[in-house]
PDB file of C-alpha atoms and ligand atoms in Angstrom:
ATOM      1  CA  UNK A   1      53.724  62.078 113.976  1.00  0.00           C
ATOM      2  CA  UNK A   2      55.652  63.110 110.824  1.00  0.00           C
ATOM      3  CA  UNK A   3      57.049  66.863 110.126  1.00  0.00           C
ATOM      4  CA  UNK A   4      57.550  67.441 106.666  1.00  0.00           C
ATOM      5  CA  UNK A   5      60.633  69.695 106.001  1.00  0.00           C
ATOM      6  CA  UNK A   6      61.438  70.054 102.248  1.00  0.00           C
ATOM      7  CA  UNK A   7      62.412  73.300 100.186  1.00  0.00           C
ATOM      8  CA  UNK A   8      66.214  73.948  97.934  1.00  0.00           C
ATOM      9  CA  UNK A   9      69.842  74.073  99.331  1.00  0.00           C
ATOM     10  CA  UNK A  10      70.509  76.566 101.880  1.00  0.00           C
ATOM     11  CA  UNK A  11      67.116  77.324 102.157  1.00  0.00           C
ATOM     12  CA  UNK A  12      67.873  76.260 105.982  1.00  0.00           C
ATOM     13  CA  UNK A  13      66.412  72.505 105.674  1.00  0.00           C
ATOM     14  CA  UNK A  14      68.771  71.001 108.244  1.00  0.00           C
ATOM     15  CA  UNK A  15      70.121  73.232 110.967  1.00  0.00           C
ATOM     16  CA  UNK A  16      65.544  74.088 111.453  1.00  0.00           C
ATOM     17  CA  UNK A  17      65.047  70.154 111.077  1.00  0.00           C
ATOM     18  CA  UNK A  18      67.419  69.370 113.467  1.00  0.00           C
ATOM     19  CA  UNK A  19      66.887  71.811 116.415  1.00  0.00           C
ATOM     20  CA  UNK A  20      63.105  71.329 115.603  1.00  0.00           C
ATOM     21  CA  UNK A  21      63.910  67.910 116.433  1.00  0.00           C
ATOM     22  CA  UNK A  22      65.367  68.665 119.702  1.00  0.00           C
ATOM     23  CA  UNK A  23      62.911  71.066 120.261  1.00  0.00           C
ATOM     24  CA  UNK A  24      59.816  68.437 119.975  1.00  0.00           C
ATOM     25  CA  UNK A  25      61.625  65.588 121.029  1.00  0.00           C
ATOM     26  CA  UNK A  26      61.447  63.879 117.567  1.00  0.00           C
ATOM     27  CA  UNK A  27      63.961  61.995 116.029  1.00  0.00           C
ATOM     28  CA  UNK A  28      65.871  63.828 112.789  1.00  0.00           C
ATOM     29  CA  UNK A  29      65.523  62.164 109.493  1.00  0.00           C
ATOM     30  CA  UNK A  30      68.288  63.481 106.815  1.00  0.00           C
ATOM     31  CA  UNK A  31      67.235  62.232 103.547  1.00  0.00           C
ATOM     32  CA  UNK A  32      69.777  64.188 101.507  1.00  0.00           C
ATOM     33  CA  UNK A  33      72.545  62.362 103.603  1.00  0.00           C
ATOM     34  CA  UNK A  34      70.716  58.545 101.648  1.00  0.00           C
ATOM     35  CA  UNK A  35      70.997  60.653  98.119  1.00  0.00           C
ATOM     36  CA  UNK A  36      74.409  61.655  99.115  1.00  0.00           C
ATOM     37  CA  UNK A  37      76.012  57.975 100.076  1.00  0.00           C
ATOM     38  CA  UNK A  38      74.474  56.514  97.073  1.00  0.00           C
ATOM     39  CA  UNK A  39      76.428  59.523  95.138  1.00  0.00           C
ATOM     40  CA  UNK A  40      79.983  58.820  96.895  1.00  0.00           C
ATOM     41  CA  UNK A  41      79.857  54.719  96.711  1.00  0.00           C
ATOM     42  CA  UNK A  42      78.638  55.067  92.910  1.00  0.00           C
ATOM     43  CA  UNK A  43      81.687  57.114  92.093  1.00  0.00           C
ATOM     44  CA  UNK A  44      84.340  55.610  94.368  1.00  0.00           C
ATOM     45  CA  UNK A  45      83.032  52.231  93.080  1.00  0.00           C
ATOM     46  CA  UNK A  46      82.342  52.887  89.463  1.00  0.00           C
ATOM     47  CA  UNK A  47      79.133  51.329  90.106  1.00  0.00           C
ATOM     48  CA  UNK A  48      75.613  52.385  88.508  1.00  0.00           C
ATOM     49  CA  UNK A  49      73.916  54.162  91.209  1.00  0.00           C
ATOM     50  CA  UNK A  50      70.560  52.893  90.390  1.00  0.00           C
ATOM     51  CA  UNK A  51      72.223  49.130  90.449  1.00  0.00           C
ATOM     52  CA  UNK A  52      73.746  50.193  93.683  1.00  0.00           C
ATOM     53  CA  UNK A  53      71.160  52.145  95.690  1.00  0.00           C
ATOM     54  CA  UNK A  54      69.513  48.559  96.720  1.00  0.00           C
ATOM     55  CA  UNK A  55      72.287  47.053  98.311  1.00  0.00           C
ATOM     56  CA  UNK A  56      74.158  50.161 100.144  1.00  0.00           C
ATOM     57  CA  UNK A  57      73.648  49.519 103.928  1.00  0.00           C
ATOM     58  CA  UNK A  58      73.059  53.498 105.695  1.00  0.00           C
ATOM     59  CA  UNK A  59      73.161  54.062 109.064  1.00  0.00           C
ATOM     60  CA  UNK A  60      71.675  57.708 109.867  1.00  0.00           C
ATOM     61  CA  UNK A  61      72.491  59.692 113.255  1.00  0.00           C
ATOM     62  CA  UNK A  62      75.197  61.704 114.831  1.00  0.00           C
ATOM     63  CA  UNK A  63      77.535  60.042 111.915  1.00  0.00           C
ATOM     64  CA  UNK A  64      76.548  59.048 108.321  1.00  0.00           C
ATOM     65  CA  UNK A  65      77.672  55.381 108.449  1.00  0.00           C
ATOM     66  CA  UNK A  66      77.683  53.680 104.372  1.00  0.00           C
ATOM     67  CA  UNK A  67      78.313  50.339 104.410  1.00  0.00           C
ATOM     68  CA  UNK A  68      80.252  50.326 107.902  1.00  0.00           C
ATOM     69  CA  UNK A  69      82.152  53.880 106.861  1.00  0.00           C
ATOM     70  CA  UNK A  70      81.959  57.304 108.186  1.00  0.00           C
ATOM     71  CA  UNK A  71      81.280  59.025 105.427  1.00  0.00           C
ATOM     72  CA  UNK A  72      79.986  62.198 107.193  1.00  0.00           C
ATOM     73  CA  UNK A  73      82.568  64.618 106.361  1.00  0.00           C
ATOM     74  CA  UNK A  74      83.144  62.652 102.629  1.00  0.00           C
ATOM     75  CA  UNK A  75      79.419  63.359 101.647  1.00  0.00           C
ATOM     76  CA  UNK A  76      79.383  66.760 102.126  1.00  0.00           C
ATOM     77  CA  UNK A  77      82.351  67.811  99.566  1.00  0.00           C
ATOM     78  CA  UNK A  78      80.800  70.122  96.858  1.00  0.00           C
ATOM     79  CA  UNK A  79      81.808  67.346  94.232  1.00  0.00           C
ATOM     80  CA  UNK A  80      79.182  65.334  96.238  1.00  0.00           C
ATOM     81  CA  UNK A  81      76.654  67.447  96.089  1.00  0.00           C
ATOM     82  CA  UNK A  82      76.557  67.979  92.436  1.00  0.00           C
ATOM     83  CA  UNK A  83      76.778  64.141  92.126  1.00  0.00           C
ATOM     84  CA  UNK A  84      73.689  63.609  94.608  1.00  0.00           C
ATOM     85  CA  UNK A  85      71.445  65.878  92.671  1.00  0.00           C
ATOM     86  CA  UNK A  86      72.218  64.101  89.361  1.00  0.00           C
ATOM     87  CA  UNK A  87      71.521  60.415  90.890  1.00  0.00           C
ATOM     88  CA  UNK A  88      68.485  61.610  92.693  1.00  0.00           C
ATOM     89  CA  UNK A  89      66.901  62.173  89.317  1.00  0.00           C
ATOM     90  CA  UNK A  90      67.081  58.803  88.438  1.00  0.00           C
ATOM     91  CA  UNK A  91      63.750  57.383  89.539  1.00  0.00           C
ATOM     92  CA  UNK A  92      65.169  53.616  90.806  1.00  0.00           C
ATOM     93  CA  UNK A  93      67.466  55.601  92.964  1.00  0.00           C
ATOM     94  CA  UNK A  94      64.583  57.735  94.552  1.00  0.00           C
ATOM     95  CA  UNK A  95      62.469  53.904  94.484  1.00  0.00           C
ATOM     96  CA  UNK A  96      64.872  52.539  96.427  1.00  0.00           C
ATOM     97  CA  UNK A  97      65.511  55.901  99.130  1.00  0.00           C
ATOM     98  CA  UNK A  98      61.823  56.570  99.525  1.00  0.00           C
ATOM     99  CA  UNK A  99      61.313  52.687 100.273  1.00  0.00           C
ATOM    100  CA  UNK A 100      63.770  53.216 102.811  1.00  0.00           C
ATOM    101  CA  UNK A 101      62.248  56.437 104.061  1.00  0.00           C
ATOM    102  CA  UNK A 102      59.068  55.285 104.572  1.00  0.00           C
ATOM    103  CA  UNK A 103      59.961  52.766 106.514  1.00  0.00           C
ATOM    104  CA  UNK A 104      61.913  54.509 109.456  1.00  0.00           C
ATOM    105  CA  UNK A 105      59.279  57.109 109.337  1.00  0.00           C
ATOM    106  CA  UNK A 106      56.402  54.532 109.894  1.00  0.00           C
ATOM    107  CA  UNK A 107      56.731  54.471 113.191  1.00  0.00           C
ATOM    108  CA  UNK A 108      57.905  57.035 116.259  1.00  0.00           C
ATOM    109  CA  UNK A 109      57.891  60.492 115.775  1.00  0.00           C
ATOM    110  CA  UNK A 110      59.902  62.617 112.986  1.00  0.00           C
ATOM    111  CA  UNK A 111      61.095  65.544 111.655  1.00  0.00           C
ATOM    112  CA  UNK A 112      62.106  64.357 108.208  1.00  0.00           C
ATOM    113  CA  UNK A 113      63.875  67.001 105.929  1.00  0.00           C
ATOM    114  CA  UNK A 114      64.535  66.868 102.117  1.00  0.00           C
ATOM    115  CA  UNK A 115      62.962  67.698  98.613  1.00  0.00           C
ATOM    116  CA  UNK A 116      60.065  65.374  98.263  1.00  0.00           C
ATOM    117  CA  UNK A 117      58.948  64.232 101.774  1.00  0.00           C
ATOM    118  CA  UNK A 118      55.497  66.078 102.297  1.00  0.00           C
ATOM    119  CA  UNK A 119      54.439  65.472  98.556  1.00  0.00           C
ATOM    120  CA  UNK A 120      56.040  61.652  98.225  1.00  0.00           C
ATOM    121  CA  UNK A 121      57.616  59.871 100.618  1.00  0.00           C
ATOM    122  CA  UNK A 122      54.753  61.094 103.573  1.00  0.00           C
ATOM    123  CA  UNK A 123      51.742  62.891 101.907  1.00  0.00           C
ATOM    124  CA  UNK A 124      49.876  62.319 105.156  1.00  0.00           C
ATOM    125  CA  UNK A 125      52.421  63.787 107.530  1.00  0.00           C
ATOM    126  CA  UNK A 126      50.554  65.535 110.365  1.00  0.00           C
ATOM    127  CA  UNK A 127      52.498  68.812 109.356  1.00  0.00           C
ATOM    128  CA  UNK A 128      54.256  69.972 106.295  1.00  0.00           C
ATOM    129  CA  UNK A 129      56.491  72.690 105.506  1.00  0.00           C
ATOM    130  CA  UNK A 130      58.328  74.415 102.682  1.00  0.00           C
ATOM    131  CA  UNK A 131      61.468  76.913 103.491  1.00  0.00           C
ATOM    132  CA  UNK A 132      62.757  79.061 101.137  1.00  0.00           C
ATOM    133  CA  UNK A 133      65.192  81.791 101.387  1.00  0.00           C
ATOM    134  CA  UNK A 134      66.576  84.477  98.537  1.00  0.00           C
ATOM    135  CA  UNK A 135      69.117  82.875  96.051  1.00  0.00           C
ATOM    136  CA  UNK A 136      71.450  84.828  97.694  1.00  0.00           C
ATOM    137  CA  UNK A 137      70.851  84.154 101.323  1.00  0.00           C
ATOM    138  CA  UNK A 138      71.035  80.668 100.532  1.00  0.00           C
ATOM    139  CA  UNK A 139      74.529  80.691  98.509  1.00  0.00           C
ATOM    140  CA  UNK A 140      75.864  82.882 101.785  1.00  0.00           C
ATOM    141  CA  UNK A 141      75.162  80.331 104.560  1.00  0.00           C
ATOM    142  CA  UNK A 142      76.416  77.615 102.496  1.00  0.00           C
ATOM    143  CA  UNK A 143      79.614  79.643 101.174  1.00  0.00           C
ATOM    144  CA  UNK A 144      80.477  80.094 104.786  1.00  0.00           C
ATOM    145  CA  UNK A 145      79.361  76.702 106.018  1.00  0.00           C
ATOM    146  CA  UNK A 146      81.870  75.761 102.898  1.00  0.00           C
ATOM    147  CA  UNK A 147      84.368  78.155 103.708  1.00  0.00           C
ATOM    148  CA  UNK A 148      83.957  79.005  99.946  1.00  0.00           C
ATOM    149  CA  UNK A 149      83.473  82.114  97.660  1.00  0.00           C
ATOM    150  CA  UNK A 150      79.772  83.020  98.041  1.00  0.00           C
ATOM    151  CA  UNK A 151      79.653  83.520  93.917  1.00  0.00           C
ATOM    152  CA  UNK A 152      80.869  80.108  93.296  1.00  0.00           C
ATOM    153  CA  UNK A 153      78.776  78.847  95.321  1.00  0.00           C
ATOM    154  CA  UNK A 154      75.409  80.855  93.976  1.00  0.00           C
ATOM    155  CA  UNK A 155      76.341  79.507  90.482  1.00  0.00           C
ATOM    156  CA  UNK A 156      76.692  75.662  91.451  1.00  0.00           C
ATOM    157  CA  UNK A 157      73.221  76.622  93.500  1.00  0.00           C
ATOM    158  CA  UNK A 158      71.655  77.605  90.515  1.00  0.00           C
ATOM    159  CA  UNK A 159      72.202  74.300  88.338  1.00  0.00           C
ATOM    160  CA  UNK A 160      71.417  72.010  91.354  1.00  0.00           C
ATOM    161  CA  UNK A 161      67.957  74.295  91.609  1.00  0.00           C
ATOM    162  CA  UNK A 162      67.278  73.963  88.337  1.00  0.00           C
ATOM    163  CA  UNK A 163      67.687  70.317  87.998  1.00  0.00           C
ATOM    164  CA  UNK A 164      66.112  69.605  91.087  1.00  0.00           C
ATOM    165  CA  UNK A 165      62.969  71.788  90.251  1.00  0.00           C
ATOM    166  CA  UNK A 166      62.478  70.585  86.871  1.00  0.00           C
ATOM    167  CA  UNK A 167      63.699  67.372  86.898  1.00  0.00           C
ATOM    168  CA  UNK A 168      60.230  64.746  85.465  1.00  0.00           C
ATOM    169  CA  UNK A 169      60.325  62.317  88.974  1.00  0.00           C
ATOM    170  CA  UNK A 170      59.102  64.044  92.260  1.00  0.00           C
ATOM    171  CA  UNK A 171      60.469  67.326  91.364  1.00  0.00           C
ATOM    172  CA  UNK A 172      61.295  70.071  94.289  1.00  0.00           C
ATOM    173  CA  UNK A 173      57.713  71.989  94.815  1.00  0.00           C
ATOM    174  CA  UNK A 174      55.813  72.718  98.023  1.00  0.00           C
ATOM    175  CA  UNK A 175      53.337  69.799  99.330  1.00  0.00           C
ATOM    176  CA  UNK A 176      49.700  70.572  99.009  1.00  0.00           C
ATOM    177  CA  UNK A 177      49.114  71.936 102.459  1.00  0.00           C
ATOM    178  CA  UNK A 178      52.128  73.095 102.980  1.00  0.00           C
ATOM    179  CA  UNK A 179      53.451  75.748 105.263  1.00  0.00           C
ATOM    180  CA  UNK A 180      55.427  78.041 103.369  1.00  0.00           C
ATOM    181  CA  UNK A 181      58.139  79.942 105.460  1.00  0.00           C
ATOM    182  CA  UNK A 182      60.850  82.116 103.943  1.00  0.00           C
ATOM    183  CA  UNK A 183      63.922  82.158 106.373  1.00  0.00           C
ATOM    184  CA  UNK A 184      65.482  85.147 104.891  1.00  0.00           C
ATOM    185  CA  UNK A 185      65.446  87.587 107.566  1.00  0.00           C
ATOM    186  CA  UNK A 186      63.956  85.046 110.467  1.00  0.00           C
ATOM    187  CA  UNK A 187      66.143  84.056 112.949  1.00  0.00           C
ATOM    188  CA  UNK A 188      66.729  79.760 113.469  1.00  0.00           C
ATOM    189  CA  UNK A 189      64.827  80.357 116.615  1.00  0.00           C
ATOM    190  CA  UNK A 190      62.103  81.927 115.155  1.00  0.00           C
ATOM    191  CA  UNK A 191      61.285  79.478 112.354  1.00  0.00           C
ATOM    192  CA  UNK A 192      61.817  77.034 114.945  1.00  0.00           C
ATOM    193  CA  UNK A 193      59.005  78.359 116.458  1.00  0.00           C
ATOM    194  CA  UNK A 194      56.818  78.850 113.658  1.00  0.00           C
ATOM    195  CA  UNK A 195      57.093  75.019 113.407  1.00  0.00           C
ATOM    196  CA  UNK A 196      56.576  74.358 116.775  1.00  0.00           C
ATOM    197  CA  UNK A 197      53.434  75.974 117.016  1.00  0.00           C
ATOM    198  CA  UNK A 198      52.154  73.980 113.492  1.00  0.00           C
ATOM    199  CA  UNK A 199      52.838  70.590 115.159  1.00  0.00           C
ATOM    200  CA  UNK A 200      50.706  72.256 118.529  1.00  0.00           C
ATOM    201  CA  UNK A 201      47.893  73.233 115.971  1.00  0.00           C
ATOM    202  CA  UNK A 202      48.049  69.495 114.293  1.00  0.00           C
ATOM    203  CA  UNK A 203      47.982  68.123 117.533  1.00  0.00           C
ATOM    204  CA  UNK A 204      44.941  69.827 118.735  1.00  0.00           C
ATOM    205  CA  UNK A 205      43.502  69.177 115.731  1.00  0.00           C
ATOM    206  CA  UNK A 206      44.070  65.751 115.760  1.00  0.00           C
ATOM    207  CA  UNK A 207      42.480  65.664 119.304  1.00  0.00           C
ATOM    208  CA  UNK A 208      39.144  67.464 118.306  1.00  0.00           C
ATOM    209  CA  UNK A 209      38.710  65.763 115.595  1.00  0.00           C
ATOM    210  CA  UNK A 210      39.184  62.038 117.509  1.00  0.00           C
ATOM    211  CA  UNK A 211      37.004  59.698 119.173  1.00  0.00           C
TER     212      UNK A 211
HETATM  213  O1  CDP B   1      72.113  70.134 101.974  1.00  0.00           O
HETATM  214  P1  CDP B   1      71.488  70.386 100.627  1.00  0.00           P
HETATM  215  O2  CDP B   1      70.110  70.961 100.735  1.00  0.00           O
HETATM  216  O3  CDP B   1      72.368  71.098  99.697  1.00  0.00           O
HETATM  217  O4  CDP B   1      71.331  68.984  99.956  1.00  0.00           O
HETATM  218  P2  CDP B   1      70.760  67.646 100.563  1.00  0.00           P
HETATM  219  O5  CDP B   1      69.451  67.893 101.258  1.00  0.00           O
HETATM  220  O6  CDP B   1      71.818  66.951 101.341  1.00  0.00           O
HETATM  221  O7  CDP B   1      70.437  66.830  99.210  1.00  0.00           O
HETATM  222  C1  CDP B   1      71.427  66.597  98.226  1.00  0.00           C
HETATM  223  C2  CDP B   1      70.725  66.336  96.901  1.00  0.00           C
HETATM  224  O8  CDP B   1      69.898  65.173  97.028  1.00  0.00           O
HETATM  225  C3  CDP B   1      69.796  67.460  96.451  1.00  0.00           C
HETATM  226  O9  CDP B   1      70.387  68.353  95.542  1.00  0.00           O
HETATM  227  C4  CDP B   1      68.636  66.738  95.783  1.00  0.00           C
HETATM  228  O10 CDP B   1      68.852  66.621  94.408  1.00  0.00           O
HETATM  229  C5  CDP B   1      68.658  65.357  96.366  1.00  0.00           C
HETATM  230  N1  CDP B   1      67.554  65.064  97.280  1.00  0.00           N
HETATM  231  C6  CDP B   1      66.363  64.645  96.749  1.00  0.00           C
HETATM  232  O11 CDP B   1      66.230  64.583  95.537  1.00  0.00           O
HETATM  233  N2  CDP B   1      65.329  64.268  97.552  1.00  0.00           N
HETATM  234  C7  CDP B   1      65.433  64.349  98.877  1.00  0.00           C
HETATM  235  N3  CDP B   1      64.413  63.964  99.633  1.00  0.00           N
HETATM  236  C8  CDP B   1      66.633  64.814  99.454  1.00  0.00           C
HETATM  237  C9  CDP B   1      67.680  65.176  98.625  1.00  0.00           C
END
């Protein structure tokens, strides 16, 4: 079974995917973290990311491994971030990721968190759910995740957003189906919840509706 976490920065995405994860006893699937390594090797290597994106080797779990590296601390520098939403709009980059995607999540069970996983990479995932929070909300958790000034942060926010939202190749919108949950004033535990009880729904679905 696939869960289908996508929705903006900050909006929660991978702190709910992950202790979902734990919760269900599904594996985690970080597909920022793919965006993000093809961001850091095309700048460090002066490489054209779309060029690139086919032959990086990524290792996702407990560390981000590119190419043999640890790169989990490197990928998460702000410089990163701005870099990752700029490649991912390049459609041979996002070819190449979703190819990659799709096969991991082809088999086992997942919760698989990102921008376009419910309406691209796994339209037929058994559950599918946007989070949102308030501009604001969002720029705080990541300011203090950051250890960074929570205005600084809401402006960088706002021109990933944008880009992300608008850009013309699988651009950031909720899934048709999707579960929309806004994470503003819910606690982790309680959107954890929330998705807990969508996957018992889908599952009892899935078992009326069988043989
Ligand atoms: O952690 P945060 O939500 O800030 O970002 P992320 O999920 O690590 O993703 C970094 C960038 O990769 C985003 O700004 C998106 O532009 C892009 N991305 C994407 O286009 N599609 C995905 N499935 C995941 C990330």
């Amino acid at each position: 079974m696939v869960v289908a976490i996508d929705g903006p920065a900050g909006a929660g995405k991978s702190t709910v995917a992950k202790a979902a994860a734990k919760a269900l006893g599904f594996t985690y699937l970080d597909s920022g973290a793919m965006y993000r390594c093809v961001a850091l090797a095309a700048t460090e290597r002066g490489r054209h990311p779309a060029e690139l994106a086919p032959e990086l080797w990524i290792e996702l779990g407990e560390r981000v491994m590119l190419d043999g590296r640890d790169v989990t601390e490197a990928i998460r520098r702000p410089e990163v971030s701005e870099a990752a939403s700029r490649v991912a709009s390049d459609p041979a980059v996002r070819t190449a990721m979703v190819a990659g995607q799709r096969r991991l999540l082809a088999d086992g069970d997942w919760v698989a968190e990102g921008r376009d996983i419910g309406t691209v990479v796994a339209p037929d995932a058994a559950v599918k759910v946007f989070l949102t929070a308030s501009p604001e909300e969002r720029a705080r958790r990541r300011a203090v995740e950051l250890g960074a000034d929570a205005s600084t942060v809401l402006a960088e926010q706002a021109i990933r957003d944008e880009r992300d939202r608008t850009r013309a190749h699988s651009p950031l919108e909720p899934a048709a189906g999707a579960a929309l949950i806004d994470t503003t004033a819910l606690t982790l535990e309680e959107v954890v919840e929330r998705i807990v009880e969508l996957v018992r729904e889908a599952r009892s679905h899935a078992g009326t509706a069988g043989p």
